[in-house]
Amino acid sequence: MEQTRRQSHTSASGTHLSHADSVSSLGSSRHHNYLPSNQACPLPSSISYEAPEHQFDMSPSHNPILTDVERLESVIRDNIKNSATLPISASRVPWKPSYLDRRKLAVFPLLFVGFIVAIQVLIRVSHDNDGLVTSNRRLHYLWTFGPMAALTLVAAFWTRVEFQLKSVAPWAHMVEGQSFERTLLLDYLAMLQPISIFRAFKYRDWDVASASLCSLVLRVTTILSTALFVLTATEVRNTPVPVPILSRFVDNTTELDGLATGVGSLPYYSMLGLSERNMSFPDGASELYAFQQFVATDIPDALLSITVEGFTSSLTCQPAALNTSYGHCDSQNATELCWALETSQCQYPIHPPRPDEATDGSISPFYGTMDLSRCNGSQKASDVVLYMMFGKLKLSDGKSASKLNSFSQSSQIICRASYTIDTVDIISNHTGVVSISKSKTGPSRKITKLSEGKMLELYLESFATKTIATLWAESSMRTGDDGEPETMQLTPMFVNIASFAGLINPPVSRLLNDSFLEEILNSYYRQNAVFIARSVFSTRTSQSITGKLDLKKERLIVSAATGHALTSGLALALVLSILVIFKKVEIPHLPKSPNSVVGIIQLLADSKDVLNLLAGAGPVSLSTLKNRLREFHCRSTNEKLSSDSGSPVDHFRISLEPNEKVAELHYLDAPSNKMKTSLALSPVSLTAVHLVIVGIIVSLEVIVRISGPNSDFVDVSDFKYIHLAWTILPALVLSLVSMYFAAVDMEIRSLTPFSKLSKGTSLSQMARLDLLDGSTARLLWREYRADCLAALAPTACLLTSSFFTIFVGSLYSVVTLSTSTSVQLQTNSSFVISSPDVGESKGNDLGNLPDFSSITTTLILQNNLSYPSFTYEDLAFPVFSVANILGHFTLSSSDTVNATIPALRSKMSCTRYSSHEIDMEVTSGRIPFVPVNHQAERDILAINIDGEQHQSSTIPSGLTHNVELPLNDRPGNNWVFGIGESCNGDDGTIWCTSDFLYVWGRKTNSTDQSRNHVAALTCNETVEAVDVATTFFGPELRIDPSANGSVPTCTCQKA
């Protein structure tokens, strides 16, 4: 008796791996470590399948070798054969898989449609709004885990559908009466997913194939979802922002004070700056429009769009005929209008040319001028025109200007002005205006009481600046394309127009062309009118309007490529889920669930034919078992039996149907001592996966250490799909690891009941032990309650690994970090420390200084002009260029170059003198530069300063006081004065030993001298070389004062 118990225990222990497959495959056997035996298992030589049931009796007396399932069945029969009247396979309520209900299955297509619509809406919103929302890196987990969590949850529920379809597929085939290979030996759950899909297509299990394919698609979409949202620096368009407006154009000329004399010199200076130094436009001016000034954005790389008013004016010209006999010309009367320009409508009187003779009496053969005229001498402002004329002089005696009677060749045009204040759209950045154009929707207007003729008068007035020292200019021109150089006399206005047009010795033939004259005149007038409007018609204001800002922000972008890929995957999942609903096989009426050992036993308990045929087949190989069963089909039936209560119940039974008459059954081979381990649990697989996991852990630790404190791992490009490398690929690798853990978990949960059986367990525990059909949380609870730690560990591992795909999406992220590299700067120019040659310049002729510095200074101080390149405030730098950049880098416009470079700056050392240090009196003095024999006295205000030399040593008949202010007309009894000049000047007003002298005060004729006041300031200028820490921007090395921290800082170290 002791020997019998030991033999049974050995059998149970040796077969627990085999019967795990028996549960999940409904009787199949993959593993063959069975009870050792040296005998084949004899079976009847022939079986009549029409015989009564007692021929397949499964009692222990008829079966010398029993499997664990057969022994458990015997125990069940012995315990209940006297306590029930119904067969074991009878049930009042049939088992139904809960997830295969059509109403529940219909939820999945609705979810997939919802996901598809949501993704497409997100793509459209992201495209239209430059991203979904402005976010930051701290919220990275939110947009990474959100889509994955949703898809993972749906995939988890769909896994239950797939499981139940696979588990009922063999039983569904059994209803139709199919072979054992498609019924009891069919185990979709034990197959790898690709194999199960192939087998499902082979057996035409469309629902199983569709469900398995849908699971794979959901895995792929879950991985793809890690790259759906990307946080990147994106140009956000049309963000409303308030913009302060600093100026406006007047509505009426009555708002202007002194319109006739209010032009000033700024338009002239500005035009000179554009033509001579290619200077940038000041605020409120562009090539075509003078516009309202506003506060520009100070955000780098941002574009501000704003709609304001813009003033523009242009000329409409036509050729005119020259009439030299319009009136009698008196050579002694320079103001006489005796010539005229004629059109079909009007005559426009003009002055005849008055060319100057050279010292040798010669006259330049060519002459050019421009001026205003009126139609038939009308005084109406609307009749004012601007004319321009160029021609070759025709002299009656060939040389005398007084004998001028006509032009031998000439070209002349008359032009009318027009102006408008348009609504303009301006795009600007933090450095200036990028573009300006007329708005398509805004209105246009004019200034009340401002006529077009007045615009021409203001235009001509803008030339009346003190910087013009001469009334005529000579220029060297060519008489033809290959002709000899000729000289010509041009009015300064004509010269400025030619200079602005960039004309350098053009052929005279071009100047004799009406269209060419119109082109250069209109170009100069249009630009000059911009500066006139900015100076005259613009007034200060304080208001705010709404602009639109295009700037780069960290925006959450929906990747269109990933979104469309997800949509395609979900559309495929939608189709497959619908196929599952319509192709789902009819669920057989099973009295019990086929997913537990007890459930299988109960299903087979009353199927004597099957049990007799499988008797003793536990230890045999799978191939031998298939050979024995291939001659048969099995069919399940449900019979109605009466219960004790009288109500009918279903009795489940499986019957055998031979393919043809079977004469003899195949003998079973001897059991083998070798156990064939599954692929998932093989030592090779386990070792390989453990090595992969260790490699992932080591790689993560290395990456964290390489990233360092700045969390930067590697440089990536701006390639559109490069982010897939750090989102999808890690998720794919860890998804494969998770799939392996799922296979291990399924294997171990399948084997767990047989492990419990081999160790001995109670019948009640076996009856409720179902570790296959259930959600992960429920399975964990069952395993814990059943004390199945071997199954609990892999299930918990599967649950943990399911989070790999979710968390790996936040492992890598793109961060924009500043990097530095060495740059070599090359000096393209340096300084020559010497005084400029100003011998040819006159006192107030600022534009004639050789270095153009005075005109530049004037425009910076009065016209808000930007500093020229390589200058800032009082610093002047040598001109540098980028010679070489170490490494594979290229400078962009937003890159910075930090360098300490030499610079020059002017330093003024000044001394102030109070009244008690200054002598002031009205007296008589000589006129400087006048010889003694022609000397005359004049009244002057004489000022002497203590410490300054009084007597001029360089001016002939020079000053005897520091300041001699001429008093041509007595100013009265009480007057103020002020003067400031360079002491190196030769205007005969100031003399001092310092570089500059400034004197101001009040003078009265009262005997009370306390009412008189005078003060003075003398300054000496020095130039020092210093080292300056400077931040340059872009490859052109520009200085941007608007950028924070980019203002050059002097180290005050003399170079």
mmCIF file with all atom_site columns, C-alpha atoms in Angstrom, residues 304-310 422-428 435-440 442:
data_model
loop_
_atom_site.group_PDB
_atom_site.id
_atom_site.type_symbol
_atom_site.label_atom_id
_atom_site.label_alt_id
_atom_site.label_comp_id
_atom_site.label_asym_id
_atom_site.label_entity_id
_atom_site.label_seq_id
_atom_site.pdbx_PDB_ins_code
_atom_site.Cartn_x
_atom_site.Cartn_y
_atom_site.Cartn_z
_atom_site.occupancy
_atom_site.B_iso_or_equiv
_atom_site.pdbx_formal_charge
_atom_site.auth_seq_id
_atom_site.auth_comp_id
_atom_site.auth_asym_id
_atom_site.auth_atom_id
_atom_site.pdbx_PDB_model_num
ATOM 1  C CA . LEU A 1 304 ? 5.359  92.190  -34.505 1.00 0.00 ? 304 LEU A CA 1
ATOM 2  C CA . SER A 1 305 ? 2.562  92.875  -36.992 1.00 0.00 ? 305 SER A CA 1
ATOM 3  C CA . ILE A 1 306 ? 0.768  96.168  -36.561 1.00 0.00 ? 306 ILE A CA 1
ATOM 4  C CA . THR A 1 307 ? -1.571 98.317  -38.641 1.00 0.00 ? 307 THR A CA 1
ATOM 5  C CA . VAL A 1 308 ? -0.951 102.079 -38.516 1.00 0.00 ? 308 VAL A CA 1
ATOM 6  C CA . GLU A 1 309 ? -1.147 105.115 -40.774 1.00 0.00 ? 309 GLU A CA 1
ATOM 7  C CA . GLY A 1 310 ? 1.560  105.731 -43.360 1.00 0.00 ? 310 GLY A CA 1
ATOM 8  C CA . ASP A 1 422 ? -2.789 105.055 -46.217 1.00 0.00 ? 422 ASP A CA 1
ATOM 9  C CA . THR A 1 423 ? -3.485 102.353 -43.698 1.00 0.00 ? 423 THR A CA 1
ATOM 10 C CA . VAL A 1 424 ? -0.330 100.228 -43.762 1.00 0.00 ? 424 VAL A CA 1
ATOM 11 C CA . ASP A 1 425 ? 0.611  96.828  -42.366 1.00 0.00 ? 425 ASP A CA 1
ATOM 12 C CA . ILE A 1 426 ? 4.037  96.768  -40.745 1.00 0.00 ? 426 ILE A CA 1
ATOM 13 C CA . ILE A 1 427 ? 6.075  93.756  -39.699 1.00 0.00 ? 427 ILE A CA 1
ATOM 14 C CA . SER A 1 428 ? 8.985  94.562  -37.395 1.00 0.00 ? 428 SER A CA 1
ATOM 15 C CA . SER A 1 435 ? 8.380  94.938  -44.258 1.00 0.00 ? 435 SER A CA 1
ATOM 16 C CA . ILE A 1 436 ? 5.701  97.559  -44.836 1.00 0.00 ? 436 ILE A CA 1
ATOM 17 C CA . SER A 1 437 ? 2.818  97.382  -47.279 1.00 0.00 ? 437 SER A CA 1
ATOM 18 C CA . LYS A 1 438 ? -0.507 99.053  -47.913 1.00 0.00 ? 438 LYS A CA 1
ATOM 19 C CA . SER A 1 439 ? -3.354 97.384  -46.098 1.00 0.00 ? 439 SER A CA 1
ATOM 20 C CA . LYS A 1 440 ? -5.990 95.760  -48.279 1.00 0.00 ? 440 LYS A CA 1
ATOM 21 C CA . GLY A 1 442 ? -7.889 100.073 -44.303 1.00 0.00 ? 442 GLY A CA 1
#
